């Protein structure tokens, strides 16, 4: 047997021995394990990866190697995928998951510049968010031979195609978010972009509407809604019924799961740093990080299930002390990534924006697993109260550590205490913590909850704050189909002696309780939360409308719904009639 083939087979065996799970082992080897320049695996288990990461971070956090290894081990804390792949890797790769890239001007030159900057960002593994409404609407006058513009939505097709064809180191397809204003004359075309048969080419981008309070209030009151766009040649105006756009939005989300909704006034009002060039103008690919132009999101997630003691028993409890210690170390870890990754951004403005704000995005995963281990049904009032308390503790521990780092190494360069304390989020901190913040923070923003797709599979837990998708299901990944069970089932059987638990799964959880849970956590997250409400196929459009309104009124910063069958699915739930051979997670 050739040496390379033998080594690959041996690495696969070691990975499978570690995970006891074919999908998790495959995700690790295919996406995150270090390889040499000839493509040979240099890491066969996460333990080797953890040592690589810890050695690199210890270059900044001197003397903390043992603490960092504790943080990473047992998947207590899982850095974002770009960090797992890129830190200590010889390949050219950013350590930041996503960026916001502005389309700087409404012109051919502006579009060309955006395309070039997006290509460079995709090539180094970064995702891209942008605002497509910068571009003039269809039919607007132009100064070139085209006479009239083909419109902002037509260029979204071009941007989507670019994301679809641009690969990156690590085998990652370009990830793209196209957001849109609620006053652009092509508002209705944007809303229907994923359902209009003529617009089916926008397949490689997420789309979201930046909805203001004024638009939502006008829609509820069935009032006229003014659309406008100004170019150097003309001012384009139109009036529609706000309710028409709202009904089109609900219809599109029901049919195709998009557009998502960004409640833009709350996003901007509750941002922590609306000054000094850090003013929020857009979001990253999944919407969990509102950012300034060229802002970067530096992500990592605490695995809540790793802090449960005596799971599935009457004495089950969450070790808050260990969770707060992990939060402290995770803040330092992500702040170190800003230093370690400062010369690996695709573009100079991205480096400058990252160093100016030192923005990080610490989040959580495994929330549903934690609740199941504690015997709290996901979506129950008790589960919402407990989850909010967990997030409150994380928030306060994170902010205390950022203030401590500021005393040690200085606050982020753009820090202005008078301006920073104007944020309603900051004002809601405990009085003693507020006094610490006033003296300085190392990071302009600290908390965001990402979807954690592949890294939650790696850790064997539910993604972000999502409920357990199903006890057993089929998972499509990397061109393969895996027969799977939720990984927590194995631990449950070992602890209880067998049987199937009565944990509520995605389609069993009351969707309105699901939204209230998100809103409760949002009160303690300074950036945003990316999460999707799963709905059964037979869900009527009226429920989608009520969910949108509930999210708005409860204080969420955004919401996305996914009705079963509305688009191709990555996972297919199966009836829980037996035990599957392999384990994975949503």
PDB file of N, CA and C in Angstrom, residues 19 21-33 453-459 475 477-478 482:
ATOM      1  N   UNK A  19     -14.019  10.202  17.627  1.00  0.00           N
ATOM      2  CA  UNK A  19     -15.387  10.719  17.575  1.00  0.00           C
ATOM      3  C   UNK A  19     -16.466   9.656  17.769  1.00  0.00           C
ATOM      4  N   UNK A  21     -18.054   8.516  15.439  1.00  0.00           N
ATOM      5  CA  UNK A  21     -19.092   9.167  14.637  1.00  0.00           C
ATOM      6  C   UNK A  21     -18.495   9.484  13.273  1.00  0.00           C
ATOM      7  N   UNK A  22     -19.038   8.875  12.231  1.00  0.00           N
ATOM      8  CA  UNK A  22     -18.474   9.021  10.901  1.00  0.00           C
ATOM      9  C   UNK A  22     -18.578  10.455  10.380  1.00  0.00           C
ATOM     10  N   UNK A  23     -19.722  11.098  10.596  1.00  0.00           N
ATOM     11  CA  UNK A  23     -19.899  12.453  10.096  1.00  0.00           C
ATOM     12  C   UNK A  23     -18.953  13.426  10.778  1.00  0.00           C
ATOM     13  N   UNK A  24     -18.880  13.381  12.103  1.00  0.00           N
ATOM     14  CA  UNK A  24     -18.010  14.298  12.827  1.00  0.00           C
ATOM     15  C   UNK A  24     -16.550  14.104  12.423  1.00  0.00           C
ATOM     16  N   UNK A  25     -16.132  12.848  12.293  1.00  0.00           N
ATOM     17  CA  UNK A  25     -14.759  12.570  11.868  1.00  0.00           C
ATOM     18  C   UNK A  25     -14.499  13.117  10.473  1.00  0.00           C
ATOM     19  N   UNK A  26     -15.484  12.957   9.583  1.00  0.00           N
ATOM     20  CA  UNK A  26     -15.338  13.441   8.220  1.00  0.00           C
ATOM     21  C   UNK A  26     -15.224  14.959   8.183  1.00  0.00           C
ATOM     22  N   UNK A  27     -16.057  15.661   8.955  1.00  0.00           N
ATOM     23  CA  UNK A  27     -16.009  17.122   8.997  1.00  0.00           C
ATOM     24  C   UNK A  27     -14.651  17.586   9.511  1.00  0.00           C
ATOM     25  N   UNK A  28     -14.153  16.940  10.547  1.00  0.00           N
ATOM     26  CA  UNK A  28     -12.850  17.325  11.091  1.00  0.00           C
ATOM     27  C   UNK A  28     -11.743  17.149  10.055  1.00  0.00           C
ATOM     28  N   UNK A  29     -11.673  15.969   9.435  1.00  0.00           N
ATOM     29  CA  UNK A  29     -10.587  15.687   8.500  1.00  0.00           C
ATOM     30  C   UNK A  29     -10.700  16.520   7.235  1.00  0.00           C
ATOM     31  N   UNK A  30     -11.916  16.736   6.779  1.00  0.00           N
ATOM     32  CA  UNK A  30     -12.111  17.419   5.501  1.00  0.00           C
ATOM     33  C   UNK A  30     -11.973  18.930   5.621  1.00  0.00           C
ATOM     34  N   UNK A  31     -12.350  19.501   6.767  1.00  0.00           N
ATOM     35  CA  UNK A  31     -12.437  20.958   6.859  1.00  0.00           C
ATOM     36  C   UNK A  31     -11.381  21.595   7.753  1.00  0.00           C
ATOM     37  N   UNK A  32     -10.952  20.910   8.804  1.00  0.00           N
ATOM     38  CA  UNK A  32     -10.165  21.601   9.818  1.00  0.00           C
ATOM     39  C   UNK A  32      -8.793  20.997  10.111  1.00  0.00           C
ATOM     40  N   UNK A  33      -8.592  19.727   9.868  1.00  0.00           N
ATOM     41  CA  UNK A  33      -7.307  19.102  10.182  1.00  0.00           C
ATOM     42  C   UNK A  33      -6.202  19.686   9.308  1.00  0.00           C
ATOM     43  N   UNK A 453     -22.743  26.163  12.153  1.00  0.00           N
ATOM     44  CA  UNK A 453     -23.074  24.948  11.402  1.00  0.00           C
ATOM     45  C   UNK A 453     -22.067  23.826  11.543  1.00  0.00           C
ATOM     46  N   UNK A 454     -20.928  23.920  10.849  1.00  0.00           N
ATOM     47  CA  UNK A 454     -19.966  22.821  10.841  1.00  0.00           C
ATOM     48  C   UNK A 454     -19.276  22.633  12.178  1.00  0.00           C
ATOM     49  N   UNK A 455     -19.011  23.727  12.906  1.00  0.00           N
ATOM     50  CA  UNK A 455     -18.305  23.548  14.169  1.00  0.00           C
ATOM     51  C   UNK A 455     -19.195  22.911  15.227  1.00  0.00           C
ATOM     52  N   UNK A 456     -20.518  23.053  15.118  1.00  0.00           N
ATOM     53  CA  UNK A 456     -21.394  22.352  16.060  1.00  0.00           C
ATOM     54  C   UNK A 456     -21.449  20.857  15.729  1.00  0.00           C
ATOM     55  N   UNK A 457     -21.348  20.507  14.441  1.00  0.00           N
ATOM     56  CA  UNK A 457     -21.224  19.092  14.076  1.00  0.00           C
ATOM     57  C   UNK A 457     -19.941  18.535  14.678  1.00  0.00           C
ATOM     58  N   UNK A 458     -18.862  19.286  14.551  1.00  0.00           N
ATOM     59  CA  UNK A 458     -17.575  18.869  15.100  1.00  0.00           C
ATOM     60  C   UNK A 458     -17.684  18.599  16.599  1.00  0.00           C
ATOM     61  N   UNK A 459     -18.352  19.491  17.329  1.00  0.00           N
ATOM     62  CA  UNK A 459     -18.493  19.344  18.776  1.00  0.00           C
ATOM     63  C   UNK A 459     -19.570  18.347  19.169  1.00  0.00           C
ATOM     64  N   UNK A 475     -28.623  13.162   7.039  1.00  0.00           N
ATOM     65  CA  UNK A 475     -27.859  14.405   6.877  1.00  0.00           C
ATOM     66  C   UNK A 475     -27.086  14.352   5.573  1.00  0.00           C
ATOM     67  N   UNK A 477     -24.099  15.879   3.522  1.00  0.00           N
ATOM     68  CA  UNK A 477     -22.882  16.648   3.776  1.00  0.00           C
ATOM     69  C   UNK A 477     -21.767  16.161   2.875  1.00  0.00           C
ATOM     70  N   UNK A 478     -21.108  17.102   2.204  1.00  0.00           N
ATOM     71  CA  UNK A 478     -19.943  16.763   1.393  1.00  0.00           C
ATOM     72  C   UNK A 478     -20.223  15.749   0.309  1.00  0.00           C
ATOM     73  N   UNK A 482     -25.746  10.750   5.414  1.00  0.00           N
ATOM     74  CA  UNK A 482     -25.460  10.033   6.651  1.00  0.00           C
ATOM     75  C   UNK A 482     -26.767   9.725   7.381  1.00  0.00           C
TER      76      UNK A 482
END
